[in-house]
Coordinates of C-alpha atoms in Angstrom, one line a residue:
M9 CA 65.7 48.5 105.4
N10 CA 62.3 48.9 106.4
T11 CA 60.7 48.9 102.7
P12 CA 57.5 46.6 102.1
D13 CA 57.5 43.5 99.9
I14 CA 54.3 44.1 98.6
R15 CA 52.7 47.9 98.0
V16 CA 49.3 49.1 97.2
E17 CA 49.3 50.9 94.0
K18 CA 45.6 52.5 94.4
G19 CA 43.2 52.1 97.3
H20 CA 43.7 51.0 100.6
A21 CA 44.5 47.4 101.6
E22 CA 43.6 46.4 105.2
P23 CA 46.4 44.2 106.5
E24 CA 44.3 41.1 106.7
E25 CA 43.9 41.6 102.9
V26 CA 47.4 42.4 102.1
A27 CA 48.1 38.9 104.2
A28 CA 45.4 36.9 102.2
I29 CA 47.1 37.6 98.9
T30 CA 50.3 36.9 100.2
A31 CA 49.2 33.7 101.1
V32 CA 47.5 33.1 97.9
L33 CA 50.8 34.1 95.5
L34 CA 53.0 31.9 97.9
A35 CA 50.6 29.1 97.4
R36 CA 51.1 29.6 93.9
A37 CA 54.7 29.9 94.0
A38 CA 55.4 26.4 96.0
A39 CA 52.6 24.8 93.7
R40 CA 54.9 25.3 90.5
P41 CA 57.3 22.5 89.4
A42 CA 60.9 23.2 90.1
P43 CA 62.4 24.2 86.6
A44 CA 64.6 21.2 86.6
A45 CA 61.8 18.8 86.5
Q46 CA 60.2 20.3 83.3
T47 CA 61.1 18.4 80.3
H48 CA 62.8 19.8 77.1
R49 CA 61.0 19.7 73.7
G50 CA 63.7 21.4 71.6
R51 CA 65.4 20.4 68.3
A52 CA 68.2 18.2 68.6
K53 CA 70.0 20.3 66.1
A54 CA 70.2 24.0 65.6
G55 CA 67.8 25.5 63.0
W56 CA 70.5 27.8 61.8
R57 CA 73.8 27.3 60.0
R58 CA 77.3 28.8 60.3
L59 CA 78.5 30.6 57.3
E60 CA 82.0 29.8 57.8
R61 CA 81.0 26.2 57.3
E62 CA 79.2 26.4 53.9
G63 CA 80.8 25.5 50.7
G64 CA 80.2 28.8 49.1
F65 CA 77.9 29.9 46.5
R66 CA 74.9 27.9 45.7
A67 CA 72.9 28.7 42.8
P68 CA 69.1 29.5 43.0
H69 CA 68.1 26.1 40.9
S70 CA 70.6 23.8 42.8
W71 CA 69.4 20.6 44.5
H72 CA 71.4 21.4 47.4
G73 CA 69.3 22.3 50.3

């Protein structure tokens, strides 16, 4: 298979220009932290409820939330 990894959509890029942009993209990709190193800042509990675990109908004026 002889398909290039980077393709110029419009205009003409010299091999040196393609090499330069490839070097920049590889440097940026290497500088990113690994996904496992990122901390998770989500909720400890799901924001939704399972309806089969609910007690049934609740009146609109009910104190239960």
